[in-house]
Amino acid sequence: MTRTRKIAIGIVGGLALLVAILIVVIATFDWNRVKPLINERASAAIGRPFAINGDLSIKWEREPDEGGWRAWVPWPHVIANDISVGNAPWAKAPQFATLKRGEFSLAPLPLLRQRVVIRRIQLTEPAADLERLADGRANWEFTLPETGEPSPWVLDINEIGFDKGRVGLVDEILKADLTVLVDPLGKPVPFADVAGASFAEEEGGAAQDGAAPVPRDYVFGWKVDGKYKGLATKGEGKVGGMLALQDAKQPFPVQADVAIGGTRAAIAGTLTDPVNLGALDLRLKLSGASMAQLYPLTGVTLPDTPPYSTDGHLVAKLRNPGGAVFEYKNFNGKVGSSDLHGDIAFALGMPRPKLTGKLSSKQLRMADLGPLIGVPSGKAAGAEADKAKDAPAKPKGGKVLPTQAFRTDRWRDMDADVSLDAGRIVHDSKLPLSDLSVHLVLQDGKLGLEPLRFGMAGGSINSKIHLDGSGEALTGRVDLSARRLRLKQLFPATPSMQKTLGELNGDLAISGTGNSVAALLGSATGDVKMLVNDGVISRGLMEIAGLNVGNYVMSKLFGDDEVKINCGAADLGMKSGVMTPRVFVFDTENALISITGTADFKNEKLDMDITPSSKGFRIFSLRSPLYVRGTFGSPDVGVHVLPLAARGAGMVALGVLLTPAAGLLALIAPSTTDDNACGPLLKQMRVPPKAPPPASAKGK
């Protein structure tokens, strides 16, 4: 054996001996001796007291998941007991977090490249108390030392496992004070058993297509109790047992059933890419007393509604470049007694988030839509009427017009573009509406409903509504046209009306300022025009229509008889909330009824005179002129004792009305009746009256 070879064998043997000694030393080393150093370095790194209070040990074990020659390389398996992390100086809880036991295996070779690779870390009985003040300071934000250079070390954790634990949250910004408890279920629960077979099949189909692995089983149960947004909060649910941090495609199973105030949410599905809050894929059931209660919870501006419930598929892309996008797909729901279906999406972007959607309904109830215009859910806009036979209506209470304020401050928080189509609208059991189509656009605090149209009584209602809530005072404009509304379908419960072929046509165009329906009408300026031909009027009809004042007027003018209406014509002007008739006449078979005066929508007061004029020598007992005074809620109807002044008495002559009738001629054109009785009346109203003969000719 040469000297060189002997030297080489000696060196190799020496190195082997050193490695063996090093392995023995490491394997038998008491790591508790270095705890003070570890605690000191960790405390300096996070700017908080850090301590391993219990035993610290390292075991060298091979990783069975490693392949090839790496499977023979032992990994250090670190076990630390009783770990604590100190709290911020201003926080209430003594510790930020505690851990009964932490275990992880560390890959040795990547350490040479300043890379800490941990395949999985197991936490036993973790506990954390999270706090945030109103000024934004949060105890989960650590003050790290700033060296000006990024750390050369990279931390790579693949999965985190945990067992029984507790998390407390006190957040003054969210007005939250919550406690979450996590506990093992005892045995795993398959994903399909909780999320539902159909939802699990969708996830499984996606996994077969290569989009994501099959979701894992549920392993832990959790409960939450406390307050969120100042509302009582209580709930429970399930989660998986191992949280994948590196594999963004590994779905983590989640399930929850939580009640926050009057809102209840039930979810079941998966969370992917939890480190970056990548995406949600959930089956979501949502219910509550009103959709408006979702605003403080979600920031989504929704109208006041009756109780609602929905069930659909929620998909959220939380890391979308332009902002998180939430899509609620193929949902089915109810609002009051109305059904609702479709797809909606909510995108968080600049300058405001935006809600988009396309909805449909088989049947909508007007009582459920009432809150959209300020009428309380399930309640009529008026009050009870006096049921005395000949007494005028005297509803109880004050204001009649809806006074509930529009929440224009919320209009400026988001934009919207939503359409709704409904097959049938139920106003009451006797007057169904149909074919609703509405397109809602909310932009920069300006709300538009264009178009808003539906079928009614064989005809159609077409309208455009624009409300500008971008400023301090809400301004609004309404344009509406009613065409070919058949009288017999408007009043299906009136036998006499079933014989008529009459129709109603009308136009409305008004604008106003105010933050409620009552305020808008109280300042409105515009025009209202209406024609009714070939109808029948009676006390019974007035009762069916709910027009108690009209019922009283009918009894005074015609007794209990039914009266045929050849034509009813109204051309009403509004200025600053006061409506004044230019033309308001009813041409009956025996008389011409003229209505003059004012209706003050701002103060809800009436000052009207109703004057009948007999049409020649017919069997008709001409009644005295009537008056309607008082408020909308409590009108006072009576008979004029003395003849009316010129305002009423002289206005009934047809020739004096002149040109205002010209504006109503256009409403005859849509009529489908062969002989519209309003044509001759309006033509006659446009003919100037003949001048009286000169005095010198009277004696001839």
XYZ file of C-alpha atoms in Angstrom:
700
model
C 0.000 0.000 0.000
C 1.448 3.299 -1.068
C 1.806 6.246 1.203
C -0.663 8.293 -0.856
C -3.275 5.626 -0.568
C -2.753 5.399 3.165
C -3.184 9.164 3.491
C -6.406 9.068 1.406
C -7.851 6.235 3.499
C -6.945 8.130 6.640
C -8.656 11.288 5.485
C -11.829 9.469 4.423
C -11.862 7.475 7.639
C -11.368 10.636 9.642
C -14.212 12.388 7.840
C -16.465 9.379 8.339
C -15.575 9.347 12.011
C -16.352 13.077 12.264
C -19.702 12.561 10.522
C -20.488 9.646 12.834
C -19.531 11.711 15.866
C -21.589 14.630 14.538
C -24.603 12.372 13.999
C -24.255 10.935 17.498
C -23.869 14.422 18.972
C -26.875 15.789 17.071
C -28.951 12.749 17.891
C -28.124 12.892 21.573
C -27.873 16.671 21.897
C -30.144 18.317 24.443
C -31.813 21.003 22.291
C -33.341 22.641 25.342
C -29.927 24.233 25.851
C -30.403 26.379 22.731
C -33.956 27.485 23.616
C -32.751 30.808 25.103
C -30.912 31.563 21.886
C -33.906 30.545 19.731
C -36.326 32.591 21.875
C -34.044 35.619 21.712
C -33.535 35.464 17.953
C -37.246 34.831 17.265
C -38.341 37.684 19.553
C -35.999 40.071 17.774
C -37.240 38.906 14.390
C -40.972 39.473 15.076
C -40.676 42.380 17.503
C -42.697 40.500 20.137
C -41.807 38.178 23.013
C -41.501 34.612 21.714
C -40.928 31.644 23.956
C -40.729 27.868 23.808
C -41.721 27.188 27.388
C -41.799 23.397 27.190
C -39.504 20.684 25.909
C -37.713 21.094 22.556
C -36.446 17.987 20.775
C -35.331 16.860 17.328
C -35.667 13.353 15.931
C -34.022 12.249 12.694
C -36.413 10.298 10.500
C -36.656 9.415 6.831
C -39.490 11.014 4.808
C -41.550 8.235 3.233
C -43.039 10.656 0.665
C -39.617 11.429 -0.797
C -38.601 9.367 -3.818
C -35.284 7.977 -5.053
C -32.123 8.457 -3.055
C -33.749 11.318 -1.102
C -35.857 8.736 0.693
C -32.659 7.559 2.446
C -31.727 11.014 3.703
C -32.998 11.511 7.275
C -34.939 14.692 8.031
C -34.912 16.476 11.367
C -38.354 16.130 12.955
C -38.762 19.099 15.325
C -41.124 18.920 18.309
C -41.702 22.026 20.444
C -44.080 22.181 23.403
C -45.864 25.084 25.061
C -45.146 27.936 22.639
C -46.335 31.490 23.235
C -46.208 34.736 21.247
C -46.583 37.986 23.150
C -49.244 40.560 22.374
C -49.023 44.185 21.295
C -48.541 46.616 24.227
C -52.028 48.096 23.763
C -53.867 44.756 23.401
C -56.124 43.412 26.143
C -55.261 39.694 25.993
C -51.986 38.705 27.709
C -50.815 36.624 24.717
C -51.334 36.969 20.998
C -51.121 33.220 20.401
C -50.351 30.029 22.263
C -49.666 26.510 21.062
C -49.609 23.366 23.164
C -47.445 21.505 20.683
C -45.942 22.075 17.253
C -44.390 19.421 15.019
C -42.755 19.653 11.610
C -40.132 17.906 9.489
C -37.433 20.051 7.911
C -35.766 19.175 4.584
C -31.984 19.339 5.252
C -30.547 19.723 1.750
C -32.502 22.904 0.748
C -30.982 24.624 3.788
C -27.728 24.787 1.826
C -29.577 27.094 -0.612
C -31.095 29.181 2.228
C -34.478 27.626 1.641
C -36.596 26.302 4.526
C -38.828 23.525 3.168
C -41.489 22.087 5.464
C -43.776 19.500 3.919
C -46.335 19.701 6.693
C -46.666 21.252 10.117
C -49.026 19.965 12.790
C -50.461 22.324 15.412
C -51.948 20.998 18.636
C -54.515 23.107 20.501
C -53.657 26.421 18.844
C -55.234 29.564 20.322
C -55.115 33.174 19.129
C -56.677 36.463 20.269
C -56.928 38.912 17.362
C -57.607 42.580 18.109
C -57.963 45.709 15.973
C -58.630 49.256 17.159
C -60.732 51.923 15.513
C -57.574 53.697 14.305
C -56.556 50.602 12.316
C -53.858 49.213 14.618
C -54.008 45.409 14.603
C -52.116 42.996 16.819
C -51.593 40.572 13.931
C -49.332 43.121 12.248
C -45.790 42.601 13.516
C -43.051 45.213 13.655
C -40.263 43.498 11.752
C -36.673 44.820 11.688
C -35.901 46.790 8.545
C -32.414 46.183 7.141
C -33.076 47.641 3.732
C -32.374 44.286 2.128
C -34.805 41.421 1.540
C -34.132 38.291 3.553
C -32.157 35.678 1.587
C -34.101 32.910 3.308
C -37.287 31.560 1.727
C -39.975 29.754 3.745
C -41.842 27.007 1.905
C -44.680 25.273 3.826
C -46.822 22.808 1.916
C -49.590 21.909 4.365
C -50.801 22.814 7.849
C -52.668 20.368 10.059
C -54.399 21.306 13.290
C -56.732 19.974 15.931
C -58.816 21.433 18.736
C -58.288 25.170 18.931
C -59.734 28.618 19.663
C -59.660 31.992 17.898
C -61.003 35.221 19.394
C -61.592 38.394 17.363
C -62.285 41.856 18.763
C -62.463 44.338 15.881
C -63.699 47.885 16.463
C -63.813 48.630 12.722
C -66.026 45.632 11.957
C -67.873 46.034 15.269
C -67.050 42.388 15.910
C -66.520 40.414 19.102
C -66.379 36.753 18.117
C -65.108 33.486 19.534
C -64.485 30.491 17.255
C -63.969 27.003 18.711
C -62.628 24.111 16.598
C -62.922 20.450 17.628
C -62.334 17.107 15.841
C -65.469 15.385 14.523
C -64.351 11.954 15.684
C -64.318 10.458 12.197
C -64.071 12.062 8.743
C -67.281 13.005 6.935
C -67.265 12.600 3.118
C -67.536 15.824 1.146
C -70.633 14.635 -0.735
C -72.508 13.942 2.513
C -72.316 17.632 3.474
C -72.121 19.545 0.196
C -74.691 17.389 -1.570
C -74.320 14.693 -4.187
C -75.006 16.980 -7.172
C -72.476 19.586 -6.046
C -69.908 16.877 -5.329
C -70.458 15.443 -8.810
C -69.699 18.865 -10.308
C -66.478 19.038 -8.283
C -65.610 15.490 -9.263
C -66.264 16.267 -12.928
C -63.954 19.263 -12.697
C -61.298 17.024 -11.132
C -61.574 14.549 -14.021
C -61.095 17.410 -16.465
C -57.878 18.297 -14.697
C -59.144 21.534 -13.142
C -58.675 20.484 -9.503
C -58.245 17.430 -7.268
C -61.265 15.907 -5.534
C -62.102 17.761 -2.293
C -60.993 16.095 0.921
C -63.286 14.925 3.719
C -64.507 17.116 6.548
C -62.517 16.401 9.715
C -63.205 19.229 12.188
C -66.308 20.928 13.480
C -66.398 24.570 14.575
C -68.731 26.973 16.356
C -68.856 30.768 16.438
C -70.629 33.033 18.907
C -70.650 36.774 19.563
C -71.395 39.901 17.532
C -70.563 41.032 14.003
C -71.414 44.512 12.729
C -73.021 44.958 16.117
C -75.501 42.149 15.357
C -75.905 38.956 17.348
C -73.986 36.209 15.537
C -74.136 32.477 16.039
C -73.231 29.541 13.840
C -71.471 26.270 13.297
C -69.896 24.261 10.514
C -67.170 21.876 9.374
C -63.745 22.118 7.722
C -61.120 19.755 6.408
C -58.170 18.518 8.413
C -55.174 19.526 6.297
C -54.862 22.959 4.702
C -52.820 22.937 1.488
C -50.766 26.130 1.195
C -48.646 25.518 -1.905
C -51.016 23.639 -4.207
C -53.450 26.319 -5.429
C -55.598 23.630 -7.062
C -56.149 21.605 -3.884
C -59.685 22.440 -2.690
C -60.120 22.786 1.061
C -63.629 21.771 2.213
C -65.652 24.314 4.207
C -69.221 24.305 5.503
C -71.080 26.868 7.593
C -74.548 27.722 8.861
C -74.469 31.202 10.399
C -77.127 33.667 11.584
C -76.180 37.363 11.753
C -79.029 39.454 13.050
C -82.003 38.731 10.791
C -79.844 37.203 8.039
C -78.986 33.514 7.774
C -76.359 32.050 5.440
C -75.623 28.378 4.816
C -72.637 27.408 2.664
C -70.970 24.167 1.634
C -68.110 23.857 -0.809
C -64.415 24.539 -1.173
C -61.742 27.193 -0.750
C -58.712 27.058 -3.037
C -55.322 28.777 -2.771
C -55.941 29.790 0.868
C -52.623 31.656 1.218
C -53.695 34.181 -1.412
C -57.441 33.778 -0.814
C -57.654 32.578 -4.372
C -61.188 31.339 -5.002
C -64.441 30.088 -3.494
C -66.748 27.473 -4.953
C -69.779 27.143 -2.721
C -73.388 26.195 -2.628
C -74.999 29.184 -0.896
C -78.387 29.430 0.784
C -79.296 32.916 1.957
C -82.401 34.120 3.772
C -83.517 37.049 5.875
C -86.179 39.561 6.820
C -85.165 42.050 4.089
C -82.489 42.227 1.399
C -81.637 45.731 2.624
C -80.136 44.113 5.737
C -77.340 42.719 3.554
C -75.875 46.193 2.996
C -73.907 46.486 6.277
C -72.706 42.892 5.844
C -71.698 42.953 2.171
C -71.723 46.571 0.991
C -74.204 45.606 -1.765
C -77.037 48.148 -2.102
C -80.329 46.247 -2.284
C -83.922 47.429 -1.787
C -86.126 46.910 1.226
C -88.061 43.715 0.586
C -90.348 41.259 2.371
C -88.685 38.129 3.802
C -86.589 36.347 1.183
C -84.655 33.132 0.608
C -82.284 31.983 -2.146
C -80.353 28.851 -3.058
C -77.614 28.886 -5.687
C -73.986 28.365 -6.689
C -71.480 31.011 -5.545
C -68.173 31.218 -7.384
C -65.678 33.858 -6.277
C -62.421 34.839 -7.955
C -60.745 36.696 -5.133
C -57.454 37.384 -6.917
C -58.909 38.839 -10.126
C -56.567 41.585 -11.470
C -59.320 44.225 -11.587
C -60.725 43.260 -8.196
C -62.554 40.319 -6.649
C -65.561 39.014 -8.592
C -68.458 37.118 -6.989
C -70.910 35.231 -9.197
C -74.159 33.755 -7.855
C -75.207 31.336 -10.575
C -78.475 29.563 -11.321
C -80.065 30.614 -8.048
C -83.699 30.050 -7.160
C -85.347 32.243 -4.578
C -88.464 33.771 -3.116
C -89.173 37.358 -2.102
C -92.349 37.379 -0.066
C -94.635 35.197 -2.177
C -92.832 36.026 -5.431
C -90.353 33.678 -7.094
C -87.004 34.846 -8.457
C -84.382 33.071 -10.582
C -81.245 33.910 -12.517
C -77.614 34.933 -12.291
C -76.006 37.927 -10.612
C -72.407 39.075 -10.298
C -70.742 41.565 -7.973
C -67.352 42.955 -9.018
C -65.117 44.946 -6.692
C -63.494 47.561 -8.877
C -62.800 51.248 -9.303
C -64.283 53.758 -8.914
C -67.103 51.710 -7.350
C -68.165 48.067 -7.169
C -70.797 47.000 -9.672
C -73.740 44.606 -9.502
C -74.905 43.006 -12.749
C -77.492 40.355 -13.383
C -80.298 38.907 -15.399
C -83.319 37.769 -13.399
C -86.617 36.125 -14.220
C -89.804 35.325 -12.359
C -92.861 33.274 -13.083
C -95.028 35.293 -10.696
C -94.467 38.541 -8.820
C -96.823 40.023 -6.242
C -97.270 43.795 -6.184
C -97.341 43.605 -2.390
C -93.754 42.331 -2.532
C -92.693 45.160 -4.879
C -94.357 47.871 -2.779
C -91.275 48.639 -0.628
C -89.411 49.651 -3.794
C -91.564 52.795 -3.926
C -91.840 53.329 -0.195
C -94.961 51.298 0.624
C -94.429 49.035 3.672
C -94.384 45.365 2.804
C -97.783 43.719 2.729
C -99.625 46.901 3.565
C -101.662 49.179 1.368
C -100.735 52.803 0.900
C -104.013 54.069 2.199
C -105.934 53.685 5.408
C -109.200 52.090 6.381
C -112.396 53.554 5.032
C -115.628 54.430 6.722
C -118.081 51.727 5.690
C -121.259 53.716 6.400
C -123.553 53.456 3.405
C -123.830 57.114 2.395
C -120.907 58.580 4.324
C -117.839 59.799 2.484
C -114.575 57.992 3.041
C -112.838 58.981 6.261
C -109.665 56.936 6.476
C -107.910 56.843 9.783
C -104.418 58.232 10.137
C -102.512 61.051 8.513
C -100.549 60.988 5.256
C -101.648 58.700 2.442
C -98.736 59.014 -0.001
C -95.645 56.853 0.706
C -93.170 58.850 2.800
C -90.425 56.250 3.260
C -87.173 57.884 2.153
C -85.078 56.541 -0.703
C -81.596 55.581 0.519
C -79.745 57.696 -2.010
C -76.576 57.627 0.108
C -76.267 53.937 -0.778
C -76.853 54.633 -4.478
C -73.489 56.363 -4.585
C -71.688 53.360 -3.061
C -72.040 51.096 -6.097
C -73.221 50.828 -9.706
C -75.675 48.305 -11.112
C -77.024 46.941 -14.385
C -79.800 44.427 -13.753
C -82.716 43.274 -15.904
C -85.842 41.422 -14.794
C -88.523 39.648 -16.820
C -91.664 38.295 -15.162
C -94.432 36.254 -16.713
C -97.230 37.274 -14.352
C -97.754 40.008 -11.788
C -100.451 39.627 -9.159
C -101.931 42.917 -7.989
C -104.957 41.211 -6.520
C -106.896 38.069 -7.325
C -109.076 39.916 -9.863
C -106.541 41.982 -11.783
C -103.500 39.986 -12.922
C -100.756 41.794 -14.786
C -98.360 40.145 -17.213
C -95.128 40.336 -19.163
C -93.107 42.605 -16.898
C -89.822 43.782 -18.380
C -87.577 46.197 -16.508
C -83.970 47.248 -16.958
C -82.373 48.935 -13.951
C -79.201 50.971 -14.346
C -77.500 52.659 -11.379
C -74.542 54.840 -12.289
C -72.884 57.612 -10.261
C -75.888 57.770 -7.924
C -78.371 58.063 -10.797
C -81.062 55.388 -10.992
C -82.884 54.616 -14.221
C -85.679 52.178 -15.010
C -85.813 52.148 -18.779
C -87.842 50.464 -19.932
C -90.405 49.545 -17.284
C -93.292 47.923 -19.104
C -95.948 45.321 -18.468
C -99.263 44.101 -19.775
C -102.467 45.075 -18.011
C -106.147 44.411 -18.765
C -105.470 43.453 -22.371
C -103.365 46.552 -22.941
C -99.928 47.760 -21.991
C -98.157 50.162 -19.636
C -94.862 51.586 -20.897
C -92.791 53.898 -18.738
C -89.385 55.420 -18.130
C -88.308 56.455 -14.637
C -85.170 58.450 -13.868
C -84.110 59.365 -10.317
C -80.967 61.411 -9.742
C -79.622 60.829 -6.244
C -76.107 62.104 -6.936
C -76.755 65.425 -5.179
C -78.205 66.486 -1.856
C -81.776 66.665 -3.212
C -83.224 63.781 -5.211
C -84.747 64.774 -8.560
C -86.972 62.495 -10.593
C -88.917 62.237 -13.799
C -91.589 59.760 -14.827
C -92.922 59.264 -18.358
C -95.753 56.759 -18.660
C -98.217 55.742 -21.332
C -101.218 53.454 -20.928
C -102.695 52.008 -24.104
C -105.798 49.939 -24.832
C -106.658 48.969 -21.282
C -109.982 47.171 -21.662
C -112.540 48.277 -19.120
C -114.148 44.865 -18.740
C -110.747 43.408 -17.777
C -109.942 46.322 -15.477
C -113.147 45.577 -13.551
C -113.810 41.862 -14.033
C -116.062 41.715 -10.947
C -118.550 44.264 -12.359
C -121.194 42.419 -14.461
C -122.358 45.555 -16.268
C -118.805 46.336 -17.387
C -118.542 42.990 -19.165
C -120.923 44.238 -21.845
C -118.758 47.166 -22.833
C -116.036 47.396 -25.434
C -114.616 50.530 -23.888
C -110.957 51.275 -23.317
C -108.716 53.525 -21.281
C -105.766 55.386 -22.799
C -103.548 57.845 -21.003
C -100.212 59.651 -20.770
C -98.287 60.970 -17.783
C -95.138 63.076 -17.749
C -94.104 64.671 -14.463
C -90.885 65.653 -12.732
C -90.178 66.693 -9.167
C -87.695 66.995 -6.337
C -87.774 65.096 -3.056
C -86.459 62.006 -1.308
C -89.710 60.003 -1.245
C -92.744 59.376 -3.427
C -94.713 61.883 -1.348
C -92.011 64.546 -1.673
C -91.632 64.006 -5.423
C -95.377 64.352 -6.007
C -95.491 67.308 -3.630
C -93.137 69.256 -5.899
C -94.138 67.733 -9.241
C -94.666 69.675 -12.442
C -96.053 68.118 -15.601
C -99.144 66.792 -17.343
C -101.598 63.933 -16.970
C -103.992 63.042 -19.794
C -106.600 60.305 -19.894
C -109.538 59.147 -22.019
C -112.159 56.539 -21.114
C -114.850 55.632 -23.649
C -117.954 53.461 -23.644
C -117.982 52.510 -20.013
C -120.411 52.065 -17.157
C -120.218 53.751 -13.785
C -122.083 52.778 -10.632
C -121.776 52.749 -6.872
C -120.764 49.109 -7.009
C -117.933 49.947 -9.381
C -116.694 52.667 -7.055
C -116.690 50.227 -4.144
C -114.722 47.643 -6.154
C -112.207 50.283 -7.218
C -111.841 51.421 -3.611
C -112.922 54.982 -4.509
C -115.101 55.749 -1.533
C -115.355 59.452 -2.346
C -116.497 58.512 -5.849
C -119.043 56.145 -4.311
C -120.525 58.997 -2.282
C -120.560 61.319 -5.315
C -122.329 58.672 -7.408
C -125.032 58.223 -4.807
C -125.700 61.964 -4.724
C -125.748 62.391 -8.512
C -127.426 59.222 -9.744
C -128.685 57.323 -6.720
C -128.121 53.580 -7.046
C -128.506 53.489 -10.839
C -125.883 52.380 -13.291
C -124.927 55.148 -15.669
C -123.424 54.698 -19.119
C -120.350 56.837 -19.782
C -119.933 57.858 -23.390
C -116.591 59.447 -22.649
C -114.444 60.511 -19.759
C -111.751 63.050 -20.601
C -109.083 64.491 -18.327
C -106.257 66.909 -19.131
C -104.619 67.786 -15.839
C -101.707 70.123 -15.302
C -99.366 69.982 -12.316
C -97.219 72.811 -11.029
C -95.231 72.664 -7.783
C -97.332 69.732 -6.597
C -100.719 71.313 -7.293
C -102.867 69.578 -9.910
C -105.406 71.710 -11.760
C -107.801 70.337 -14.411
C -107.725 71.982 -17.820
C -110.392 69.521 -18.869
C -112.042 67.017 -16.554
C -115.454 65.905 -17.815
C -117.621 62.791 -17.919
C -120.154 62.625 -20.725
C -122.977 60.320 -19.581
C -126.209 59.406 -21.317
C -128.144 62.005 -19.295
C -125.667 64.663 -18.237
C -122.235 66.179 -18.590
C -120.264 66.117 -15.345
C -117.542 68.755 -14.974
C -114.844 68.695 -12.285
C -112.875 71.807 -11.400
C -110.616 72.907 -8.556
C -107.246 71.731 -7.271
C -105.524 68.747 -5.670
C -102.531 69.771 -3.552
C -100.120 66.809 -3.340
C -97.667 68.653 -1.122
C -100.156 69.193 1.678
C -102.441 66.319 0.561
C -105.467 68.586 0.356
C -108.465 68.626 -1.975
C -110.548 71.577 -3.166
C -112.761 70.236 -5.949
C -116.212 71.048 -7.311
C -118.331 68.546 -9.227
C -121.000 70.128 -11.402
C -123.643 68.159 -13.336
C -125.312 69.697 -16.413
C -128.468 68.074 -17.817
C -128.533 67.194 -21.510
C -131.928 68.554 -22.511
C -135.336 67.312 -21.452
C -134.664 63.796 -20.210
C -135.812 61.786 -17.264
C -132.994 62.934 -15.032
C -133.326 64.660 -11.709
C -130.518 67.218 -11.765
C -128.685 67.219 -8.444
C -127.007 70.219 -6.947
C -123.262 70.743 -7.421
C -121.018 68.860 -4.990
C -117.759 69.729 -3.325
C -114.801 67.664 -2.121
C -112.654 69.322 0.534
C -110.184 68.293 3.202
C -107.190 65.959 3.056
C -106.471 62.879 0.990
C -106.745 60.785 4.130
C -109.965 62.367 5.432
C -111.869 64.078 2.614
C -115.081 65.976 3.303
C -117.740 65.555 0.608
C -120.988 67.523 0.559
C -123.617 69.385 -1.439
C -123.333 73.061 -2.307
C -126.327 74.816 -0.753
C -125.995 77.948 -2.897
C -125.219 78.164 -6.620
C -121.554 77.999 -7.468
C -119.539 81.047 -8.339
C -118.332 81.604 -11.878
C -115.417 79.233 -11.318
C -117.715 76.230 -11.472
C -121.070 77.242 -12.841
C -119.883 78.911 -15.978
C -117.294 76.286 -16.961
C -119.680 73.514 -17.896
C -120.596 74.983 -21.247
C -118.846 72.899 -23.850
C -117.787 75.754 -26.049
C -115.890 77.514 -23.256
C -113.406 74.606 -22.915
C -111.913 75.172 -26.358
C -108.333 74.127 -27.150
C -107.362 72.018 -24.090
C -109.335 69.190 -25.648
C -106.983 69.172 -28.638
C -104.272 67.564 -26.546
C -106.494 64.556 -25.899
C -107.284 63.733 -29.520
C -104.078 61.717 -29.865
C -105.342 59.270 -27.250
C -108.220 58.216 -29.519
C -105.877 56.826 -32.167
C -104.790 53.711 -30.218
C -108.395 52.654 -29.639
C -109.530 49.445 -31.291
C -113.229 50.246 -31.032
C -114.996 51.055 -34.261
C -116.901 54.042 -32.944
C -115.130 55.868 -30.142
C -117.596 58.067 -28.290
C -114.841 60.447 -27.207
C -114.311 61.639 -30.785
C -117.578 63.610 -31.121
C -117.240 65.013 -27.598
C -113.714 66.337 -28.114
C -114.637 67.668 -31.551
C -117.586 69.503 -30.070
C -115.381 70.869 -27.268
C -113.046 72.413 -29.846
C -115.829 74.384 -31.590
C -115.952 78.005 -30.310
C -119.321 78.987 -28.858
C -121.579 81.120 -30.977
C -121.674 84.766 -30.060
C -124.987 85.932 -28.582
C -127.193 88.012 -30.958
C -126.854 91.793 -30.695
C -129.343 93.566 -28.472
C -130.911 95.376 -31.432
C -131.858 92.069 -32.991
C -133.708 90.705 -29.979
C -136.846 92.653 -30.703
C -137.070 91.681 -34.314
